[in-house]
Short mmCIF file of C-alpha atoms in Angstrom, two decimals:
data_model
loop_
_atom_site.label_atom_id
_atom_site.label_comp_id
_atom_site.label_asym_id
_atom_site.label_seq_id
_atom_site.Cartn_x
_atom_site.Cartn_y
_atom_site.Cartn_z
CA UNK A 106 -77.29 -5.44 -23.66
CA UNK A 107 -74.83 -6.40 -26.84
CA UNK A 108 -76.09 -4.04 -28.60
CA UNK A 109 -75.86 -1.09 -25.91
CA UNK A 110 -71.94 -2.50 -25.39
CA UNK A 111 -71.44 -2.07 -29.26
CA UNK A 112 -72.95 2.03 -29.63
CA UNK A 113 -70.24 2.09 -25.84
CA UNK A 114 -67.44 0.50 -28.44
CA UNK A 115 -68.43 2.35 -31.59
CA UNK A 116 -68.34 5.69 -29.70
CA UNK A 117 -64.99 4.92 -27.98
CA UNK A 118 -63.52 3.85 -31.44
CA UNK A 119 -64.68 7.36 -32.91
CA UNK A 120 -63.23 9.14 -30.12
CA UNK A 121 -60.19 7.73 -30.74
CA UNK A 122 -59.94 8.42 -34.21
CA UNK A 123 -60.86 11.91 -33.65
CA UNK A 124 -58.19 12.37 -31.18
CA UNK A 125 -55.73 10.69 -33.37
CA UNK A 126 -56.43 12.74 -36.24
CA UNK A 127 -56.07 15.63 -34.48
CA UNK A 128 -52.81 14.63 -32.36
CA UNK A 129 -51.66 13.36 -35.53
CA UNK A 130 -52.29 17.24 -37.34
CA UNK A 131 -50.94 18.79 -34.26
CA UNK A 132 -47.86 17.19 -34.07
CA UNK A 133 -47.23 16.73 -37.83
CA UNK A 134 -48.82 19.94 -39.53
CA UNK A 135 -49.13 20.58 -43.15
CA UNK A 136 -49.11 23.59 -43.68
CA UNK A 137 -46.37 25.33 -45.48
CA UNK A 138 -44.48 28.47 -44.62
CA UNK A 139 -45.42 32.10 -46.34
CA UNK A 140 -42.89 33.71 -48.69
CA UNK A 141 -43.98 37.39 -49.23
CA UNK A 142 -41.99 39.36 -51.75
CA UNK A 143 -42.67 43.29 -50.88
CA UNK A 144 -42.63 44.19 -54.07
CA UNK A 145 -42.76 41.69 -57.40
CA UNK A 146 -40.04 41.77 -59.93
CA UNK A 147 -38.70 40.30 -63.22
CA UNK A 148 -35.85 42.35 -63.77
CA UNK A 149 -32.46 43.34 -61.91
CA UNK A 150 -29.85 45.43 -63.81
CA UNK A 151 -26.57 46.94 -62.05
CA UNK A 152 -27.83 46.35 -58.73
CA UNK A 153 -31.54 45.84 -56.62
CA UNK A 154 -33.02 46.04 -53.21
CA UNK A 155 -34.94 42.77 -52.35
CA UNK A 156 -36.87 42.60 -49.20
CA UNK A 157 -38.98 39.51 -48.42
CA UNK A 158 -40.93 38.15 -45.35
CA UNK A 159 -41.03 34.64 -44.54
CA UNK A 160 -43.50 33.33 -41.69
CA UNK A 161 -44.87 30.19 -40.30
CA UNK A 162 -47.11 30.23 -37.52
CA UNK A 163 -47.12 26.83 -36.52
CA UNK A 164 -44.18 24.97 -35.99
CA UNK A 165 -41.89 28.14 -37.14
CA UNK A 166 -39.35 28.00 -39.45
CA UNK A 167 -36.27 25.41 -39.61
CA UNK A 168 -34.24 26.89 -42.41
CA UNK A 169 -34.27 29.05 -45.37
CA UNK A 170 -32.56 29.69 -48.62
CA UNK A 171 -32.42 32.81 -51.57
CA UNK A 172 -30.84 32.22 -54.97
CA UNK A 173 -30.91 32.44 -58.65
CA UNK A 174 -30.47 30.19 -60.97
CA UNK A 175 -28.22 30.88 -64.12
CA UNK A 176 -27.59 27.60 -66.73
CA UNK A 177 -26.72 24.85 -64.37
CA UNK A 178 -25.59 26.96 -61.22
CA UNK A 179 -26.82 28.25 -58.53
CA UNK A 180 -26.22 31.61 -56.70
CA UNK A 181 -26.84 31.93 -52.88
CA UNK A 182 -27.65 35.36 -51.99
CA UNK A 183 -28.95 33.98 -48.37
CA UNK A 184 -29.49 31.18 -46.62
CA UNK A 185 -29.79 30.06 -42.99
CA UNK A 186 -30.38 26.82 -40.73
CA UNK A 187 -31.83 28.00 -37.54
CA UNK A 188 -31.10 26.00 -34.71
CA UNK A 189 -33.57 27.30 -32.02
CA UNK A 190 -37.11 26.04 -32.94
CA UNK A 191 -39.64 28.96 -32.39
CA UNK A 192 -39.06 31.46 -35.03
CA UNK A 193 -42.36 32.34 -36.35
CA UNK A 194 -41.03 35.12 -38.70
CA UNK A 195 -38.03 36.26 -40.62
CA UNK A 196 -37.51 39.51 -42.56
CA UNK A 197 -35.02 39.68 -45.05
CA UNK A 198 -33.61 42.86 -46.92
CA UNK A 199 -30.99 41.90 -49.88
CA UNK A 200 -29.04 43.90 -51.93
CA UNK A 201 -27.82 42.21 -55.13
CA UNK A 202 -25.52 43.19 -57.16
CA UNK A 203 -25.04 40.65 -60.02
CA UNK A 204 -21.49 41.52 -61.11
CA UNK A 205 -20.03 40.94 -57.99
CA UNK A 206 -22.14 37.32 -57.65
CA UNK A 207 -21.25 36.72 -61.55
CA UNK A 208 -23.94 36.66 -62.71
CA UNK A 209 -24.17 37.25 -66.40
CA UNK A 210 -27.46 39.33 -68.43
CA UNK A 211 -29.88 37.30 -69.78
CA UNK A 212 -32.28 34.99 -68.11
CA UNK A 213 -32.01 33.42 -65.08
CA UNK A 214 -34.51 32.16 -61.80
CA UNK A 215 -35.02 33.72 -58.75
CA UNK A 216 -35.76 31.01 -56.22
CA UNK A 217 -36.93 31.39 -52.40
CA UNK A 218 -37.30 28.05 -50.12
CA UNK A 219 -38.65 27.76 -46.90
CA UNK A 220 -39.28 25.19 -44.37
CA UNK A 221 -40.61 24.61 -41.10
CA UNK A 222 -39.98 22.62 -37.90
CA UNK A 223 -43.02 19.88 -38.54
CA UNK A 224 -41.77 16.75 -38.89
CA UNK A 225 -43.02 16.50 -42.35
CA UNK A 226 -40.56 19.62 -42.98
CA UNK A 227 -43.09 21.13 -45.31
CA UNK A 228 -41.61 23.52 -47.91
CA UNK A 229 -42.89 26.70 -49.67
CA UNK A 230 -41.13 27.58 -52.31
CA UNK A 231 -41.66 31.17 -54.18
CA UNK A 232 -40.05 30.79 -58.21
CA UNK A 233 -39.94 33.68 -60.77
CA UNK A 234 -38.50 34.29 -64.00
CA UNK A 235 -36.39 37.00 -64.29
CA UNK A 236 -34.05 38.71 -66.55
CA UNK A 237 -30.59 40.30 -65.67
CA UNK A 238 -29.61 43.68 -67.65
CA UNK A 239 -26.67 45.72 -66.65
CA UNK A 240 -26.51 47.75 -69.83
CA UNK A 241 -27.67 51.31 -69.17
CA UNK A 242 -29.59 53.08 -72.09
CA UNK A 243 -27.56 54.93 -74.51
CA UNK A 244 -30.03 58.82 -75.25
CA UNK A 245 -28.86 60.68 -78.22
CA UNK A 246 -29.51 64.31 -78.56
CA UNK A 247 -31.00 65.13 -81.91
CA UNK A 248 -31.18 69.01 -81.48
CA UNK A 249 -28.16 71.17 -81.70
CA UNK A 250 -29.13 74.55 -80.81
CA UNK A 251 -30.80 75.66 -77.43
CA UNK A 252 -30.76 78.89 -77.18
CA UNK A 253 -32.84 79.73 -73.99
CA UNK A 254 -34.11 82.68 -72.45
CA UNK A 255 -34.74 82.76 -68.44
CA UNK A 256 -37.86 82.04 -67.57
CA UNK A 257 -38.31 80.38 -70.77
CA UNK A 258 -38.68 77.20 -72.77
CA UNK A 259 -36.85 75.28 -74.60
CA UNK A 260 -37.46 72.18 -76.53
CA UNK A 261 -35.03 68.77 -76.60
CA UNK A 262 -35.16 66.06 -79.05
CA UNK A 263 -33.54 62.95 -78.51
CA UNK A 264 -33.52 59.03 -79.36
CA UNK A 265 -33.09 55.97 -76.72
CA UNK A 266 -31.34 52.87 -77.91
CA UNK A 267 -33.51 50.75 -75.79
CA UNK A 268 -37.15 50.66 -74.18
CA UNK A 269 -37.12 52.63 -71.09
CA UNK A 270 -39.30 52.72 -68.13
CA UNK A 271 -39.21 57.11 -68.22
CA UNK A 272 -36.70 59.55 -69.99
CA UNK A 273 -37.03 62.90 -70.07
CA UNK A 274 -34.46 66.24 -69.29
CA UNK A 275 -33.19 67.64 -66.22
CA UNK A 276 -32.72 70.71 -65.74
CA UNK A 277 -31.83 72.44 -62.40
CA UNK A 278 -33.34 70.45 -59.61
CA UNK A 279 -36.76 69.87 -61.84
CA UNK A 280 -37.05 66.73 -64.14
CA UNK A 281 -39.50 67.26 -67.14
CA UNK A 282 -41.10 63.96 -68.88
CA UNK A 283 -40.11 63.48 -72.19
CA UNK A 284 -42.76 61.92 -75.16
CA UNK A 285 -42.52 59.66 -78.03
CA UNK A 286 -43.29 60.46 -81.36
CA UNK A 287 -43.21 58.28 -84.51
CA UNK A 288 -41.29 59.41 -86.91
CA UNK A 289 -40.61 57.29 -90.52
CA UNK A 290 -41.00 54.17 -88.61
CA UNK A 291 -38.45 55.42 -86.16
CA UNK A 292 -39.08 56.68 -82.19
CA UNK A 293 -37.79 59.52 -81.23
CA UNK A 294 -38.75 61.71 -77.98
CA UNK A 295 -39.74 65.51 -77.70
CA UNK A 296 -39.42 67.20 -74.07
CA UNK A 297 -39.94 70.99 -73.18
CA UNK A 298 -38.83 71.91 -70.33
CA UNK A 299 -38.74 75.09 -67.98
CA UNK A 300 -35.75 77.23 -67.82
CA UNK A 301 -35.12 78.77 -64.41
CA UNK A 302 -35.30 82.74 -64.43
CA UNK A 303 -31.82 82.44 -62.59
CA UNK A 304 -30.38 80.28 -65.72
CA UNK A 305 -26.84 80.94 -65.90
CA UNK A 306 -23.79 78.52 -67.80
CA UNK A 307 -23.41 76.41 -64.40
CA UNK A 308 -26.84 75.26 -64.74
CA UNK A 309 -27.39 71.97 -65.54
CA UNK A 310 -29.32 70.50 -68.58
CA UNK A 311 -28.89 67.06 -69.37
CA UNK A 312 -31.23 63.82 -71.31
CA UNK A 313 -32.00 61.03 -68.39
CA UNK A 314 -33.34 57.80 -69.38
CA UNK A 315 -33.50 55.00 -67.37
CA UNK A 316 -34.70 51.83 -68.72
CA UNK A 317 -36.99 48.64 -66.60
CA UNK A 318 -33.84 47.83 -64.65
CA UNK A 319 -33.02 50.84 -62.76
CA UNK A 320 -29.89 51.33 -65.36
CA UNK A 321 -29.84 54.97 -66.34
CA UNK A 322 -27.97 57.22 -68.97
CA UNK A 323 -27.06 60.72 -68.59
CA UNK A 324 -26.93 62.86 -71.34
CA UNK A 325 -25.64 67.06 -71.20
CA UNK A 326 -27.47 69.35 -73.08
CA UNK A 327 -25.83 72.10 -74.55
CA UNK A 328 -27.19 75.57 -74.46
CA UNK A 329 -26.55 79.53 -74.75
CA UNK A 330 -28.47 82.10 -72.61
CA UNK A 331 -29.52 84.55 -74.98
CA UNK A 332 -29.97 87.50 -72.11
CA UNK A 333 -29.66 87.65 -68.23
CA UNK A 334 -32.50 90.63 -68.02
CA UNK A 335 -33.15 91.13 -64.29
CA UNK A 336 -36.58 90.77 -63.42
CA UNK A 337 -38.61 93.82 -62.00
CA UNK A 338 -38.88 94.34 -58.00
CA UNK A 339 -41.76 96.57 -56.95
CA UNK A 340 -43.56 97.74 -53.64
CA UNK A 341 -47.43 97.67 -53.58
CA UNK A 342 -49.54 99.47 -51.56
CA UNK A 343 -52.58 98.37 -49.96
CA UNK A 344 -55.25 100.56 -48.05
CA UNK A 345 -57.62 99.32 -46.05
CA UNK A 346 -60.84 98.59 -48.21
CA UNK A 347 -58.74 96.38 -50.43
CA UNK A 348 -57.21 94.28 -47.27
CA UNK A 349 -60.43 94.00 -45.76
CA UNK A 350 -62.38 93.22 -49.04
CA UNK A 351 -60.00 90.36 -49.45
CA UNK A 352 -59.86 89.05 -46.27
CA UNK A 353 -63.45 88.78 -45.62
CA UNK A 354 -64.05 87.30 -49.44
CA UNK A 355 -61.42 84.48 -48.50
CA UNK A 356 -63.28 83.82 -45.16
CA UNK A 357 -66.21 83.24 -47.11
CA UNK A 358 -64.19 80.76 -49.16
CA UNK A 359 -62.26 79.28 -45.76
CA UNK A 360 -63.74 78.89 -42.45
CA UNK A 361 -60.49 78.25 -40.92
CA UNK A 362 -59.93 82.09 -41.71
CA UNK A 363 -62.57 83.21 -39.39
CA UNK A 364 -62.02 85.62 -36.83
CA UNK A 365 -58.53 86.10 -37.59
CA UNK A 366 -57.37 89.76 -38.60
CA UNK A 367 -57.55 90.75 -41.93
CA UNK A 368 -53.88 91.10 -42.59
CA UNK A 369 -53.06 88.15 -41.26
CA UNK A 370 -55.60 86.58 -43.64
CA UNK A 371 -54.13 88.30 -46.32
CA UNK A 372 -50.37 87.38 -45.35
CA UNK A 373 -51.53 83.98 -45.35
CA UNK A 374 -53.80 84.26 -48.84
CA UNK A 375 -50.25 85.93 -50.20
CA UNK A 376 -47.90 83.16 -49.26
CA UNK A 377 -49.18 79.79 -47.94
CA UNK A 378 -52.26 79.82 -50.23
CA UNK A 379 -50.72 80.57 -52.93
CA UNK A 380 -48.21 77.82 -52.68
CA UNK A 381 -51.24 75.58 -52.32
CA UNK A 382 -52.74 76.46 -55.36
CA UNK A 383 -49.48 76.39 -57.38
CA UNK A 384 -48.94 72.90 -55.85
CA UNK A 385 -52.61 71.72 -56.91
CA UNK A 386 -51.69 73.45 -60.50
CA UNK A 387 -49.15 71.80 -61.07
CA UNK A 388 -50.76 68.18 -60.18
CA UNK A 389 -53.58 69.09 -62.38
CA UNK A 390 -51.34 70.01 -65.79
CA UNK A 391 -49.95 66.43 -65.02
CA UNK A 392 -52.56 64.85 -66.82
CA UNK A 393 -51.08 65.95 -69.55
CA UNK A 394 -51.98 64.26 -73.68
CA UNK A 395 -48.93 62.26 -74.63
CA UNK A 396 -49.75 64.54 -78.10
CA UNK A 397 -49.32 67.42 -79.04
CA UNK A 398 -53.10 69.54 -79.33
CA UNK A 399 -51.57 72.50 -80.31
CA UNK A 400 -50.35 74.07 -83.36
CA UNK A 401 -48.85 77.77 -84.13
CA UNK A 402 -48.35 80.74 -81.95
CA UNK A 403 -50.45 81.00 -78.92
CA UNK A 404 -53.10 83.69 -78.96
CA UNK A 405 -52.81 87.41 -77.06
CA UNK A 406 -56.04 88.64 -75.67
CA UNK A 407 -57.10 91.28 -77.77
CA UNK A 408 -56.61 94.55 -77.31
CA UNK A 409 -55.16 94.41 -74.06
CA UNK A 410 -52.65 96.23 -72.02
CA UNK A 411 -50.10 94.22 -70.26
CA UNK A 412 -50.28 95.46 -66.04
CA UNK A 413 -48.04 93.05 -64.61
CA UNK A 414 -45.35 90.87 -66.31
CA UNK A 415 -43.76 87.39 -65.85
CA UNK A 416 -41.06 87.24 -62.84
CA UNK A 417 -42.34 90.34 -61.66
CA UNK A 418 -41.56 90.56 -57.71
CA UNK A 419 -44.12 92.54 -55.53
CA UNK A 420 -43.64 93.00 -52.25
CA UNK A 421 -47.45 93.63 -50.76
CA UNK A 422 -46.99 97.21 -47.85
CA UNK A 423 -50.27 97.69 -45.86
CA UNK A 424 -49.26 100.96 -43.23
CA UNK A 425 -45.09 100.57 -43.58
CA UNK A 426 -45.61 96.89 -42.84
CA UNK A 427 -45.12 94.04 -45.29
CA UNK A 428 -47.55 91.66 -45.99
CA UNK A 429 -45.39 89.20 -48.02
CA UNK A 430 -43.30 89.31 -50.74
CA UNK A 431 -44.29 86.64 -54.07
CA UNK A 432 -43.33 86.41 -57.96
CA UNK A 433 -45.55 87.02 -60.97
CA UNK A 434 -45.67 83.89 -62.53
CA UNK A 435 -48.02 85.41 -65.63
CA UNK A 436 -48.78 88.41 -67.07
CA UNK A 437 -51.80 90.49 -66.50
CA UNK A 438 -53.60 91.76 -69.36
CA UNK A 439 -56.78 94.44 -68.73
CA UNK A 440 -59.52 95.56 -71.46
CA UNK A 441 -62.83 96.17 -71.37
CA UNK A 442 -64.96 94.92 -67.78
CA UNK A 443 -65.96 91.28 -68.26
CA UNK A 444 -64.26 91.21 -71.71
CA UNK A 445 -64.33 87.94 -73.80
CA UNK A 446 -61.08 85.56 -72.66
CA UNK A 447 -60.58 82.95 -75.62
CA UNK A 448 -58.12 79.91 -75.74
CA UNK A 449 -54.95 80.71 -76.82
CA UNK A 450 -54.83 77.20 -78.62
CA UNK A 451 -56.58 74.11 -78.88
CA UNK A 452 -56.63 71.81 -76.29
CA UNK A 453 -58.72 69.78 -73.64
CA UNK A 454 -59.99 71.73 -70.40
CA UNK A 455 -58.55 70.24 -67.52
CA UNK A 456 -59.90 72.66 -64.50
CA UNK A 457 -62.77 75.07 -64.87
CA UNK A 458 -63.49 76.28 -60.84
CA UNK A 459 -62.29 78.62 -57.91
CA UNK A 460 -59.00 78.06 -56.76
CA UNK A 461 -57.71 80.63 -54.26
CA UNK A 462 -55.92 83.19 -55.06
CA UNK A 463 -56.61 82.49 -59.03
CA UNK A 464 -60.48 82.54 -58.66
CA UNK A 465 -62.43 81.67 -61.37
CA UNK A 466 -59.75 79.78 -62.84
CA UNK A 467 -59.49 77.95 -66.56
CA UNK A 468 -56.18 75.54 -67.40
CA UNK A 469 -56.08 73.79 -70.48
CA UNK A 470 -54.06 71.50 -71.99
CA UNK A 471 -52.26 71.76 -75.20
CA UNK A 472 -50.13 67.94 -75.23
CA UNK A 473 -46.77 67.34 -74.15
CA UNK A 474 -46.53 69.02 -70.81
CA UNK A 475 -47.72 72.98 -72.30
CA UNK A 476 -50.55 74.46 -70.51
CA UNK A 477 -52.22 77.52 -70.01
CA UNK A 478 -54.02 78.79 -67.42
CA UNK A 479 -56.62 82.22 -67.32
CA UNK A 480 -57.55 83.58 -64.08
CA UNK A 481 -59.93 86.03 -62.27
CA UNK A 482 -62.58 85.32 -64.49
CA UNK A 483 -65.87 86.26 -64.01
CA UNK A 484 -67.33 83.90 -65.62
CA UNK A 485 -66.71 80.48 -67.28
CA UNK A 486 -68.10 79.45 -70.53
CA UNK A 487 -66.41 75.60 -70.75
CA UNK A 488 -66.06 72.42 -68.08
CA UNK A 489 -63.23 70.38 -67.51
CA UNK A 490 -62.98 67.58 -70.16
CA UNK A 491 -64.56 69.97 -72.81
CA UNK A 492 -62.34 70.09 -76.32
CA UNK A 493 -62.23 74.01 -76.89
CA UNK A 494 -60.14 75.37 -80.12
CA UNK A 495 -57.96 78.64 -80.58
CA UNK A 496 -60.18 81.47 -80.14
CA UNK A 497 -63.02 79.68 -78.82
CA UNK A 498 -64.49 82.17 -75.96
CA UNK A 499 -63.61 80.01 -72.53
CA UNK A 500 -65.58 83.05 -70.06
CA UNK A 501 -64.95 86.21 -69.42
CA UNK A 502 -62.29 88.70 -67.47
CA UNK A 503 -62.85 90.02 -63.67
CA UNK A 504 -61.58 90.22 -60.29
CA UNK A 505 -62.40 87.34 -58.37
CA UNK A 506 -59.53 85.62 -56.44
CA UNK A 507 -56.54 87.57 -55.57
CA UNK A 508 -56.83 90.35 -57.82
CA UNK A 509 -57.16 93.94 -57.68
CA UNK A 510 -59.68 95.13 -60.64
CA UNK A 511 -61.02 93.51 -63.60
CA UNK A 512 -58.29 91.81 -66.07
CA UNK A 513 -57.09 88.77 -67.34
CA UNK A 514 -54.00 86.37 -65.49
CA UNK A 515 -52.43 84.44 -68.11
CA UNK A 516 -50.08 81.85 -68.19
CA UNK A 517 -48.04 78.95 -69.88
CA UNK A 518 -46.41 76.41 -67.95
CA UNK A 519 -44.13 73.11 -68.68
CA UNK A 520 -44.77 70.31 -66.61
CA UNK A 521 -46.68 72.39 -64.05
CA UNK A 522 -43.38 75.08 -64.08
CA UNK A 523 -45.02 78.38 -64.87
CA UNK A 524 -42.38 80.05 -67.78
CA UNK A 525 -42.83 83.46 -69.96
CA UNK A 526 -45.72 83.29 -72.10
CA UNK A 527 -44.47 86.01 -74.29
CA UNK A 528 -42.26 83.28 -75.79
CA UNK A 529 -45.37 81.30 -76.90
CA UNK A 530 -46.75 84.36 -78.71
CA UNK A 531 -43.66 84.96 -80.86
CA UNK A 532 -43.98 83.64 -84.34
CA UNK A 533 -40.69 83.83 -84.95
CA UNK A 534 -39.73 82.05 -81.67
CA UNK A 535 -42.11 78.84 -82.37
CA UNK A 536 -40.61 78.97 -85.57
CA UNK A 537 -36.72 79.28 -84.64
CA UNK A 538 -37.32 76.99 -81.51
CA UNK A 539 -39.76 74.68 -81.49
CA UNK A 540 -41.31 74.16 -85.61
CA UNK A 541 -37.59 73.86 -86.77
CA UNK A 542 -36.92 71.07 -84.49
CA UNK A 543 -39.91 69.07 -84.80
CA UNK A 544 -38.91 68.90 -88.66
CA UNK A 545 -35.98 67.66 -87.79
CA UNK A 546 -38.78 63.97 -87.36
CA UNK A 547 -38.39 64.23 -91.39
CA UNK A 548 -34.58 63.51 -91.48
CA UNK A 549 -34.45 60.70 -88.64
#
């Protein structure tokens, strides 16, 4: 019987405790608040966007502060006691501008507290070490002469007095990547970029670098346009076989295209596939070497004529109606059938498949942003990752794609811009325009 009333007390006693314990976790709590930072930081210049989230899914929160600390002072950028208890989450977007808060460069603490309604008031508190720079980057042109051509290339060199996070030229509404190169100890930064085939003295041409902050420097470029050449306009033709040939090999290629007419299929293989392609292009000459590959003037196939030149505008006719209107962005070169295509300089092979309108289509790349790309082929002798040297045989010419008869689409581009390749098979223009500068490395 005593022993039956003690397992009664025993299991009473437990019960207890259990129910304490967990009255006592309910109504105290210990668990903190969340501070989450949408994006991580540890460096503010002129001025930065800082959005957090605090949350607490308990008790909620009871008050919150944002600051940084500088020396022995501290900086409130936000802080709040809420009175009504129930506020599981608060989202906070900050703009800081450390002038106006006086804050100075140099290092200081970004601190975020938190705490909730428990009666313990727990606290979460979210510390990093930052550093404050308001000094933008100063970029110093190194190359005097830019003569450019439209359509072109040109080549800037310049120096940064800082680390930056990119840097690079603007020109137009395009922004081409610059690259460093190590000169004497020194850094210094190369960048070709694409000239616009509507290039006049308004355009603009100017160094950007902008350093880990967000500070940037800006800059102008000065240049001369050596020619304002109009481009050729031209009407083509089509008859039927040729608009039905097409259609029904892009069908083959699509089966969206089904069933639709053929010269819708070919409107659409004209204009919207082609920007698709030339979109995909210029993602894949992204991956560019930070080196340069290449070295000389670019190769011509041999003994070809040119058909078609850069910036040439066609405007496709099939029976008095137009089928769309596009711009040459190479130049078409026709030999013998199936005649031997070889790089036009050394490089690494970045696409070797069917794209579209290009077909069998080769792009390599030469370092620095300069590719070149052979289309139509009818056959492919490399892979994509494959190291290939000037005049190493990459396939063979043809028709396949977009094309009307068997020759050879070539073309260079910057940064994924298509430009003239005739430039790039000038001696005396790599000499004058690009070799010239890059010995300018020797006097930095």
């Amino acid at each position: 019987m005593k022993s039956s009333r003690k397992t009664i007390q025993f299991v009473l006693l437990a019960v207890i405790i259990v129910l304490g314990a967990g009255a006592t976790y309910y109504y105290f709590e210990w668990e903190k608040p969340k501070i989450v930072l949408d994006k991580a930081f540890d460096v503010i210049g002129k001025e930065r966007e800082i959005t957090l989230t605090i949350t607490d899914g308990r008790s909620g929160i009871r008050s919150y502060s944002v600051a940084f600390i500088q020396g022995q002072e501290r900086f409130i950028v936000a802080e709040e006691e809420i009175p009504v208890k129930g506020t599981r989450e608060k989202r906070l977007a900050l703009r800081v501008v450390p002038k106006t808060m006086r804050l100075k460069d140099g290092d200081a603490t970004f601190l975020v507290k938190a705490t909730d309604c428990s009666p313990l008031r727990n606290t979460a508190i979210h510390e990093t070490k930052i550093t404050i720079d308001s000094v933008p980057p100063r970029a110093a042109l190194l190359t005097g002469a830019h003569n450019v051509n439209p359509g072109g290339t040109c080549l800037a060199m310049y120096r940064v007095s800082k680390p930056v996070a990119s840097s690079g030229v603007k020109c137009a509404d395009q922004f081409f990547p610059g690259y460093p190169v190590q000169a004497s100890g020194k850094t210094f930064y190369t960048c070709y970029f694409a000239v616009p085939r509507d290039v006049s003295g308004a355009t603009t041409m100017a160094v950007v670098a902008t350093d880990r902050a967000g500070n940037r420097a800006t800059t102008g470029i000065p240049f001369y346009v050596r020619s304002t050449r109009p481009f050729r306009s031209d009407t083509v033709t089509v008859g039927d076989s040729f608009v039905q040939q097409k259609a029904v090999e892009f069908q083959e290629q699509d089966e969206s295209l089904a069933g639709r007419p053929a010269t819708e299929v070919f409107a659409y293989v004209n204009t919207d596939l082609r920007a698709d392609n030339d979109r995909k292009i210029r993602s894949i000459c992204a991956k560019t070497d930070a080196r340069q590959l290449w070295s000389g003037t670019f190769l011509r196939m041999k003994n070809a004529a040119p058909k078609a030149l850069f910036g040439d505008e066609r405007t496709y006719v099939y029976q008095e109606a137009a089928l769309g209107t596009s711009v040459h962005l190479g130049i078409d070169l026709a030999s013998t059938a199936q005649a031997p295509v070889e790089a036009a300089n050394a490089g690494t092979v970045l696409f070797a498949d069917f794209m579209g309108i290009y077909g069998n289509c080769v792009i390599i790349d030469h370092g620095q942003g300069i590719s070149s790309l052979y289309a139509h082929l009818s056959s492919m002798a490399v892979k994509e990752g494959d190291q290939v040297a000037r005049e190493q045989v990459i396939g063979n010419s043809g028709a396949t794609g977009f094309a009307g008869g068997d020759h050879l689409h070539f073309s260079i581009l910057v940064s994924g811009v298509f430009v003239d390749p005739k430039e790039w098979w000038d001696p005396h223009w790599i000499r004058d325009n690009v070799e010239s500068k890059l010995g300018l490395a020797d006097s930095i």
